[in-house]
Amino acid sequence: KLLHSVCLLSVCFVKRQPDDLEKRTFTMTFAIARTALFAARRQAATTATQQAKRRMGGSSAPAPEWTGIDKIVRDKFPQDDQLAAAIIGGYFGLFILYKIKSAFSSAPAVDDSPAPVAVASSASGAIPDVDSEDFGTFLESEENVMKLVDSFEK
């Protein structure tokens, strides 16, 4: 069938352009190549649709035989998605119980702030350490701030 259509095309091209032999040869070669390309595309499309229709008729594997705790759990939840939902639900239930327990058993907040310390006298002339608690009271006086600035300039 393909050879017949190629021959018809080549005869048609020969009848249309009889004056130049070289041009007829090129045209005929082009027509054969184009026809072969179309035939290859048509064959590829047919093969692709046939392969798409093909079904693999395999069957599922037999169910495994469960033993021990797996048998007890699988009697209640035979499918994998049911078992996964049960496990996630169990963990969520534990989380909720923990949150409820911690809400009821939380102790009232105790204010453990230190008692106010009396203002340290700056008569000693010593500048307390920056990390000590006395440094905050030291900075309350402008005279002490000036002492600190003077010590930075030295």
mmCIF file with all atom_site columns, C-alpha atoms in Angstrom:
data_model
loop_
_atom_site.group_PDB
_atom_site.id
_atom_site.type_symbol
_atom_site.label_atom_id
_atom_site.label_alt_id
_atom_site.label_comp_id
_atom_site.label_asym_id
_atom_site.label_entity_id
_atom_site.label_seq_id
_atom_site.pdbx_PDB_ins_code
_atom_site.Cartn_x
_atom_site.Cartn_y
_atom_site.Cartn_z
_atom_site.occupancy
_atom_site.B_iso_or_equiv
_atom_site.pdbx_formal_charge
_atom_site.auth_seq_id
_atom_site.auth_comp_id
_atom_site.auth_asym_id
_atom_site.auth_atom_id
_atom_site.pdbx_PDB_model_num
ATOM 1   C CA . LYS A 1 1   ? 0.000  0.000   0.000   1.00 0.00 ? 1   LYS A CA 1
ATOM 2   C CA . LEU A 1 2   ? 2.833  2.399   0.878   1.00 0.00 ? 2   LEU A CA 1
ATOM 3   C CA . LEU A 1 3   ? 4.795  1.500   -2.253  1.00 0.00 ? 3   LEU A CA 1
ATOM 4   C CA . HIS A 1 4   ? 1.715  2.022   -4.412  1.00 0.00 ? 4   HIS A CA 1
ATOM 5   C CA . SER A 1 5   ? 1.137  5.567   -3.038  1.00 0.00 ? 5   SER A CA 1
ATOM 6   C CA . VAL A 1 6   ? 4.822  6.427   -3.495  1.00 0.00 ? 6   VAL A CA 1
ATOM 7   C CA . CYS A 1 7   ? 4.701  5.307   -7.123  1.00 0.00 ? 7   CYS A CA 1
ATOM 8   C CA . LEU A 1 8   ? 1.560  7.333   -7.795  1.00 0.00 ? 8   LEU A CA 1
ATOM 9   C CA . LEU A 1 9   ? 3.130  10.430  -6.280  1.00 0.00 ? 9   LEU A CA 1
ATOM 10  C CA . SER A 1 10  ? 6.298  10.042  -8.290  1.00 0.00 ? 10  SER A CA 1
ATOM 11  C CA . VAL A 1 11  ? 4.316  9.633   -11.515 1.00 0.00 ? 11  VAL A CA 1
ATOM 12  C CA . CYS A 1 12  ? 2.291  12.757  -10.720 1.00 0.00 ? 12  CYS A CA 1
ATOM 13  C CA . PHE A 1 13  ? 5.436  14.798  -10.152 1.00 0.00 ? 13  PHE A CA 1
ATOM 14  C CA . VAL A 1 14  ? 7.029  13.513  -13.342 1.00 0.00 ? 14  VAL A CA 1
ATOM 15  C CA . LYS A 1 15  ? 3.951  14.504  -15.391 1.00 0.00 ? 15  LYS A CA 1
ATOM 16  C CA . ARG A 1 16  ? 3.806  18.023  -13.874 1.00 0.00 ? 16  ARG A CA 1
ATOM 17  C CA . GLN A 1 17  ? 7.434  19.007  -14.521 1.00 0.00 ? 17  GLN A CA 1
ATOM 18  C CA . PRO A 1 18  ? 8.805  17.201  -17.565 1.00 0.00 ? 18  PRO A CA 1
ATOM 19  C CA . ASP A 1 19  ? 11.295 19.852  -18.657 1.00 0.00 ? 19  ASP A CA 1
ATOM 20  C CA . ASP A 1 20  ? 14.162 19.541  -16.151 1.00 0.00 ? 20  ASP A CA 1
ATOM 21  C CA . LEU A 1 21  ? 15.520 16.084  -15.275 1.00 0.00 ? 21  LEU A CA 1
ATOM 22  C CA . GLU A 1 22  ? 17.455 17.276  -12.215 1.00 0.00 ? 22  GLU A CA 1
ATOM 23  C CA . LYS A 1 23  ? 14.451 19.067  -10.799 1.00 0.00 ? 23  LYS A CA 1
ATOM 24  C CA . ARG A 1 24  ? 12.261 16.016  -11.368 1.00 0.00 ? 24  ARG A CA 1
ATOM 25  C CA . THR A 1 25  ? 14.739 13.794  -9.521  1.00 0.00 ? 25  THR A CA 1
ATOM 26  C CA . PHE A 1 26  ? 14.858 16.174  -6.544  1.00 0.00 ? 26  PHE A CA 1
ATOM 27  C CA . THR A 1 27  ? 11.081 16.511  -6.462  1.00 0.00 ? 27  THR A CA 1
ATOM 28  C CA . MET A 1 28  ? 10.573 12.781  -6.664  1.00 0.00 ? 28  MET A CA 1
ATOM 29  C CA . THR A 1 29  ? 13.101 12.148  -3.876  1.00 0.00 ? 29  THR A CA 1
ATOM 30  C CA . PHE A 1 30  ? 11.424 14.796  -1.740  1.00 0.00 ? 30  PHE A CA 1
ATOM 31  C CA . ALA A 1 31  ? 8.000  13.226  -2.352  1.00 0.00 ? 31  ALA A CA 1
ATOM 32  C CA . ILE A 1 32  ? 9.264  9.761   -1.379  1.00 0.00 ? 32  ILE A CA 1
ATOM 33  C CA . ALA A 1 33  ? 10.895 11.090  1.787   1.00 0.00 ? 33  ALA A CA 1
ATOM 34  C CA . ARG A 1 34  ? 7.789  13.039  2.758   1.00 0.00 ? 34  ARG A CA 1
ATOM 35  C CA . THR A 1 35  ? 5.551  10.044  2.182   1.00 0.00 ? 35  THR A CA 1
ATOM 36  C CA . ALA A 1 36  ? 7.869  7.830   4.228   1.00 0.00 ? 36  ALA A CA 1
ATOM 37  C CA . LEU A 1 37  ? 7.836  10.404  7.058   1.00 0.00 ? 37  LEU A CA 1
ATOM 38  C CA . PHE A 1 38  ? 4.039  10.543  7.082   1.00 0.00 ? 38  PHE A CA 1
ATOM 39  C CA . ALA A 1 39  ? 3.848  6.738   7.063   1.00 0.00 ? 39  ALA A CA 1
ATOM 40  C CA . ALA A 1 40  ? 6.304  6.524   9.983   1.00 0.00 ? 40  ALA A CA 1
ATOM 41  C CA . ARG A 1 41  ? 4.296  9.090   11.974  1.00 0.00 ? 41  ARG A CA 1
ATOM 42  C CA . ARG A 1 42  ? 1.057  7.230   11.248  1.00 0.00 ? 42  ARG A CA 1
ATOM 43  C CA . GLN A 1 43  ? 2.630  3.936   12.332  1.00 0.00 ? 43  GLN A CA 1
ATOM 44  C CA . ALA A 1 44  ? 3.989  5.507   15.546  1.00 0.00 ? 44  ALA A CA 1
ATOM 45  C CA . ALA A 1 45  ? 0.580  6.950   16.408  1.00 0.00 ? 45  ALA A CA 1
ATOM 46  C CA . THR A 1 46  ? -1.110 3.592   15.803  1.00 0.00 ? 46  THR A CA 1
ATOM 47  C CA . THR A 1 47  ? 1.455  1.767   17.948  1.00 0.00 ? 47  THR A CA 1
ATOM 48  C CA . ALA A 1 48  ? 1.092  4.306   20.763  1.00 0.00 ? 48  ALA A CA 1
ATOM 49  C CA . THR A 1 49  ? -2.695 3.944   20.876  1.00 0.00 ? 49  THR A CA 1
ATOM 50  C CA . GLN A 1 50  ? -2.442 0.148   20.835  1.00 0.00 ? 50  GLN A CA 1
ATOM 51  C CA . GLN A 1 51  ? 0.012  0.188   23.736  1.00 0.00 ? 51  GLN A CA 1
ATOM 52  C CA . ALA A 1 52  ? -2.205 2.574   25.690  1.00 0.00 ? 52  ALA A CA 1
ATOM 53  C CA . LYS A 1 53  ? -5.099 0.130   25.403  1.00 0.00 ? 53  LYS A CA 1
ATOM 54  C CA . ARG A 1 54  ? -3.031 -2.778  26.701  1.00 0.00 ? 54  ARG A CA 1
ATOM 55  C CA . ARG A 1 55  ? -3.910 -3.753  30.260  1.00 0.00 ? 55  ARG A CA 1
ATOM 56  C CA . MET A 1 56  ? -1.748 -5.639  32.677  1.00 0.00 ? 56  MET A CA 1
ATOM 57  C CA . GLY A 1 57  ? -4.046 -8.191  34.265  1.00 0.00 ? 57  GLY A CA 1
ATOM 58  C CA . GLY A 1 58  ? -2.048 -8.908  37.437  1.00 0.00 ? 58  GLY A CA 1
ATOM 59  C CA . SER A 1 59  ? -3.685 -9.654  40.738  1.00 0.00 ? 59  SER A CA 1
ATOM 60  C CA . SER A 1 60  ? -2.825 -8.495  44.244  1.00 0.00 ? 60  SER A CA 1
ATOM 61  C CA . ALA A 1 61  ? -0.692 -10.589 46.549  1.00 0.00 ? 61  ALA A CA 1
ATOM 62  C CA . PRO A 1 62  ? -2.391 -12.768 49.163  1.00 0.00 ? 62  PRO A CA 1
ATOM 63  C CA . ALA A 1 63  ? -2.998 -11.170 52.557  1.00 0.00 ? 63  ALA A CA 1
ATOM 64  C CA . PRO A 1 64  ? -0.193 -11.899 55.039  1.00 0.00 ? 64  PRO A CA 1
ATOM 65  C CA . GLU A 1 65  ? -0.832 -14.090 58.060  1.00 0.00 ? 65  GLU A CA 1
ATOM 66  C CA . TRP A 1 66  ? -0.482 -11.915 61.163  1.00 0.00 ? 66  TRP A CA 1
ATOM 67  C CA . THR A 1 67  ? 0.666  -13.296 64.509  1.00 0.00 ? 67  THR A CA 1
ATOM 68  C CA . GLY A 1 68  ? 0.900  -11.927 68.046  1.00 0.00 ? 68  GLY A CA 1
ATOM 69  C CA . ILE A 1 69  ? -0.106 -8.340  68.728  1.00 0.00 ? 69  ILE A CA 1
ATOM 70  C CA . ASP A 1 70  ? -0.304 -7.694  64.985  1.00 0.00 ? 70  ASP A CA 1
ATOM 71  C CA . LYS A 1 71  ? -3.096 -10.258 64.703  1.00 0.00 ? 71  LYS A CA 1
ATOM 72  C CA . ILE A 1 72  ? -5.103 -8.558  67.472  1.00 0.00 ? 72  ILE A CA 1
ATOM 73  C CA . VAL A 1 73  ? -4.636 -5.088  65.967  1.00 0.00 ? 73  VAL A CA 1
ATOM 74  C CA . ARG A 1 74  ? -5.307 -6.243  62.399  1.00 0.00 ? 74  ARG A CA 1
ATOM 75  C CA . ASP A 1 75  ? -8.543 -7.906  63.498  1.00 0.00 ? 75  ASP A CA 1
ATOM 76  C CA . LYS A 1 76  ? -9.805 -4.451  64.520  1.00 0.00 ? 76  LYS A CA 1
ATOM 77  C CA . PHE A 1 77  ? -8.123 -2.448  61.691  1.00 0.00 ? 77  PHE A CA 1
ATOM 78  C CA . PRO A 1 78  ? -7.624 -4.693  58.631  1.00 0.00 ? 78  PRO A CA 1
ATOM 79  C CA . GLN A 1 79  ? -6.630 -1.968  56.157  1.00 0.00 ? 79  GLN A CA 1
ATOM 80  C CA . ASP A 1 80  ? -3.384 -0.004  56.315  1.00 0.00 ? 80  ASP A CA 1
ATOM 81  C CA . ASP A 1 81  ? -5.088 3.392   56.275  1.00 0.00 ? 81  ASP A CA 1
ATOM 82  C CA . GLN A 1 82  ? -7.288 2.374   59.214  1.00 0.00 ? 82  GLN A CA 1
ATOM 83  C CA . LEU A 1 83  ? -4.234 1.309   61.210  1.00 0.00 ? 83  LEU A CA 1
ATOM 84  C CA . ALA A 1 84  ? -2.406 4.550   60.397  1.00 0.00 ? 84  ALA A CA 1
ATOM 85  C CA . ALA A 1 85  ? -5.420 6.614   61.484  1.00 0.00 ? 85  ALA A CA 1
ATOM 86  C CA . ALA A 1 86  ? -5.636 4.649   64.746  1.00 0.00 ? 86  ALA A CA 1
ATOM 87  C CA . ILE A 1 87  ? -1.943 5.256   65.527  1.00 0.00 ? 87  ILE A CA 1
ATOM 88  C CA . ILE A 1 88  ? -2.162 8.982   64.767  1.00 0.00 ? 88  ILE A CA 1
ATOM 89  C CA . GLY A 1 89  ? -5.355 9.205   66.831  1.00 0.00 ? 89  GLY A CA 1
ATOM 90  C CA . GLY A 1 90  ? -3.615 7.487   69.740  1.00 0.00 ? 90  GLY A CA 1
ATOM 91  C CA . TYR A 1 91  ? -0.730 9.955   69.733  1.00 0.00 ? 91  TYR A CA 1
ATOM 92  C CA . PHE A 1 92  ? -3.136 12.883  69.428  1.00 0.00 ? 92  PHE A CA 1
ATOM 93  C CA . GLY A 1 93  ? -5.132 11.550  72.394  1.00 0.00 ? 93  GLY A CA 1
ATOM 94  C CA . LEU A 1 94  ? -1.961 11.327  74.504  1.00 0.00 ? 94  LEU A CA 1
ATOM 95  C CA . PHE A 1 95  ? -1.083 14.899  73.561  1.00 0.00 ? 95  PHE A CA 1
ATOM 96  C CA . ILE A 1 96  ? -4.529 16.183  74.574  1.00 0.00 ? 96  ILE A CA 1
ATOM 97  C CA . LEU A 1 97  ? -4.385 14.305  77.903  1.00 0.00 ? 97  LEU A CA 1
ATOM 98  C CA . TYR A 1 98  ? -0.964 15.828  78.620  1.00 0.00 ? 98  TYR A CA 1
ATOM 99  C CA . LYS A 1 99  ? -2.244 19.338  77.862  1.00 0.00 ? 99  LYS A CA 1
ATOM 100 C CA . ILE A 1 100 ? -5.311 18.883  80.098  1.00 0.00 ? 100 ILE A CA 1
ATOM 101 C CA . LYS A 1 101 ? -3.169 17.508  82.936  1.00 0.00 ? 101 LYS A CA 1
ATOM 102 C CA . SER A 1 102 ? -0.671 20.349  82.687  1.00 0.00 ? 102 SER A CA 1
ATOM 103 C CA . ALA A 1 103 ? -3.489 22.924  82.675  1.00 0.00 ? 103 ALA A CA 1
ATOM 104 C CA . PHE A 1 104 ? -4.948 21.573  85.944  1.00 0.00 ? 104 PHE A CA 1
ATOM 105 C CA . SER A 1 105 ? -1.686 20.867  87.732  1.00 0.00 ? 105 SER A CA 1
ATOM 106 C CA . SER A 1 106 ? 0.110  24.125  87.006  1.00 0.00 ? 106 SER A CA 1
ATOM 107 C CA . ALA A 1 107 ? 1.111  25.854  90.228  1.00 0.00 ? 107 ALA A CA 1
ATOM 108 C CA . PRO A 1 108 ? 0.209  29.501  90.756  1.00 0.00 ? 108 PRO A CA 1
ATOM 109 C CA . ALA A 1 109 ? 2.977  31.862  89.760  1.00 0.00 ? 109 ALA A CA 1
ATOM 110 C CA . VAL A 1 110 ? 5.124  32.987  92.691  1.00 0.00 ? 110 VAL A CA 1
ATOM 111 C CA . ASP A 1 111 ? 6.712  36.412  92.499  1.00 0.00 ? 111 ASP A CA 1
ATOM 112 C CA . ASP A 1 112 ? 10.329 35.819  93.480  1.00 0.00 ? 112 ASP A CA 1
ATOM 113 C CA . SER A 1 113 ? 11.569 39.321  92.828  1.00 0.00 ? 113 SER A CA 1
ATOM 114 C CA . PRO A 1 114 ? 14.338 40.407  95.214  1.00 0.00 ? 114 PRO A CA 1
ATOM 115 C CA . ALA A 1 115 ? 13.605 42.960  97.910  1.00 0.00 ? 115 ALA A CA 1
ATOM 116 C CA . PRO A 1 116 ? 14.755 46.481  97.120  1.00 0.00 ? 116 PRO A CA 1
ATOM 117 C CA . VAL A 1 117 ? 18.296 47.156  98.236  1.00 0.00 ? 117 VAL A CA 1
ATOM 118 C CA . ALA A 1 118 ? 19.187 50.322  100.045 1.00 0.00 ? 118 ALA A CA 1
ATOM 119 C CA . VAL A 1 119 ? 21.130 52.857  98.018  1.00 0.00 ? 119 VAL A CA 1
ATOM 120 C CA . ALA A 1 120 ? 24.817 52.213  98.423  1.00 0.00 ? 120 ALA A CA 1
ATOM 121 C CA . SER A 1 121 ? 26.798 55.142  99.528  1.00 0.00 ? 121 SER A CA 1
ATOM 122 C CA . SER A 1 122 ? 29.166 56.574  97.020  1.00 0.00 ? 122 SER A CA 1
ATOM 123 C CA . ALA A 1 123 ? 31.356 58.023  99.697  1.00 0.00 ? 123 ALA A CA 1
ATOM 124 C CA . SER A 1 124 ? 33.745 55.132  99.372  1.00 0.00 ? 124 SER A CA 1
ATOM 125 C CA . GLY A 1 125 ? 34.567 56.414  95.880  1.00 0.00 ? 125 GLY A CA 1
ATOM 126 C CA . ALA A 1 126 ? 34.778 52.955  94.313  1.00 0.00 ? 126 ALA A CA 1
ATOM 127 C CA . ILE A 1 127 ? 32.855 52.200  91.097  1.00 0.00 ? 127 ILE A CA 1
ATOM 128 C CA . PRO A 1 128 ? 31.026 48.865  91.374  1.00 0.00 ? 128 PRO A CA 1
ATOM 129 C CA . ASP A 1 129 ? 31.343 46.188  88.725  1.00 0.00 ? 129 ASP A CA 1
ATOM 130 C CA . VAL A 1 130 ? 28.968 46.527  85.745  1.00 0.00 ? 130 VAL A CA 1
ATOM 131 C CA . ASP A 1 131 ? 27.568 43.018  86.378  1.00 0.00 ? 131 ASP A CA 1
ATOM 132 C CA . SER A 1 132 ? 26.830 43.634  90.077  1.00 0.00 ? 132 SER A CA 1
ATOM 133 C CA . GLU A 1 133 ? 23.423 44.605  91.471  1.00 0.00 ? 133 GLU A CA 1
ATOM 134 C CA . ASP A 1 134 ? 24.918 47.750  93.026  1.00 0.00 ? 134 ASP A CA 1
ATOM 135 C CA . PHE A 1 135 ? 25.743 49.253  89.616  1.00 0.00 ? 135 PHE A CA 1
ATOM 136 C CA . GLY A 1 136 ? 22.114 50.245  88.977  1.00 0.00 ? 136 GLY A CA 1
ATOM 137 C CA . THR A 1 137 ? 21.896 52.081  92.280  1.00 0.00 ? 137 THR A CA 1
ATOM 138 C CA . PHE A 1 138 ? 25.313 53.634  91.580  1.00 0.00 ? 138 PHE A CA 1
ATOM 139 C CA . LEU A 1 139 ? 24.013 55.236  88.389  1.00 0.00 ? 139 LEU A CA 1
ATOM 140 C CA . GLU A 1 140 ? 21.062 56.897  90.167  1.00 0.00 ? 140 GLU A CA 1
ATOM 141 C CA . SER A 1 141 ? 23.248 59.759  91.297  1.00 0.00 ? 141 SER A CA 1
ATOM 142 C CA . GLU A 1 142 ? 24.535 62.255  88.747  1.00 0.00 ? 142 GLU A CA 1
ATOM 143 C CA . GLU A 1 143 ? 27.741 62.647  90.697  1.00 0.00 ? 143 GLU A CA 1
ATOM 144 C CA . ASN A 1 144 ? 28.427 58.916  90.333  1.00 0.00 ? 144 ASN A CA 1
ATOM 145 C CA . VAL A 1 145 ? 27.721 59.057  86.589  1.00 0.00 ? 145 VAL A CA 1
ATOM 146 C CA . MET A 1 146 ? 30.307 61.806  86.221  1.00 0.00 ? 146 MET A CA 1
ATOM 147 C CA . LYS A 1 147 ? 32.786 59.633  88.146  1.00 0.00 ? 147 LYS A CA 1
ATOM 148 C CA . LEU A 1 148 ? 32.149 56.801  85.701  1.00 0.00 ? 148 LEU A CA 1
ATOM 149 C CA . VAL A 1 149 ? 32.645 59.082  82.690  1.00 0.00 ? 149 VAL A CA 1
ATOM 150 C CA . ASP A 1 150 ? 35.861 60.434  84.159  1.00 0.00 ? 150 ASP A CA 1
ATOM 151 C CA . SER A 1 151 ? 37.132 56.904  84.663  1.00 0.00 ? 151 SER A CA 1
ATOM 152 C CA . PHE A 1 152 ? 36.483 56.164  80.954  1.00 0.00 ? 152 PHE A CA 1
ATOM 153 C CA . GLU A 1 153 ? 38.538 59.168  79.902  1.00 0.00 ? 153 GLU A CA 1
ATOM 154 C CA . LYS A 1 154 ? 41.625 57.975  81.810  1.00 0.00 ? 154 LYS A CA 1
#
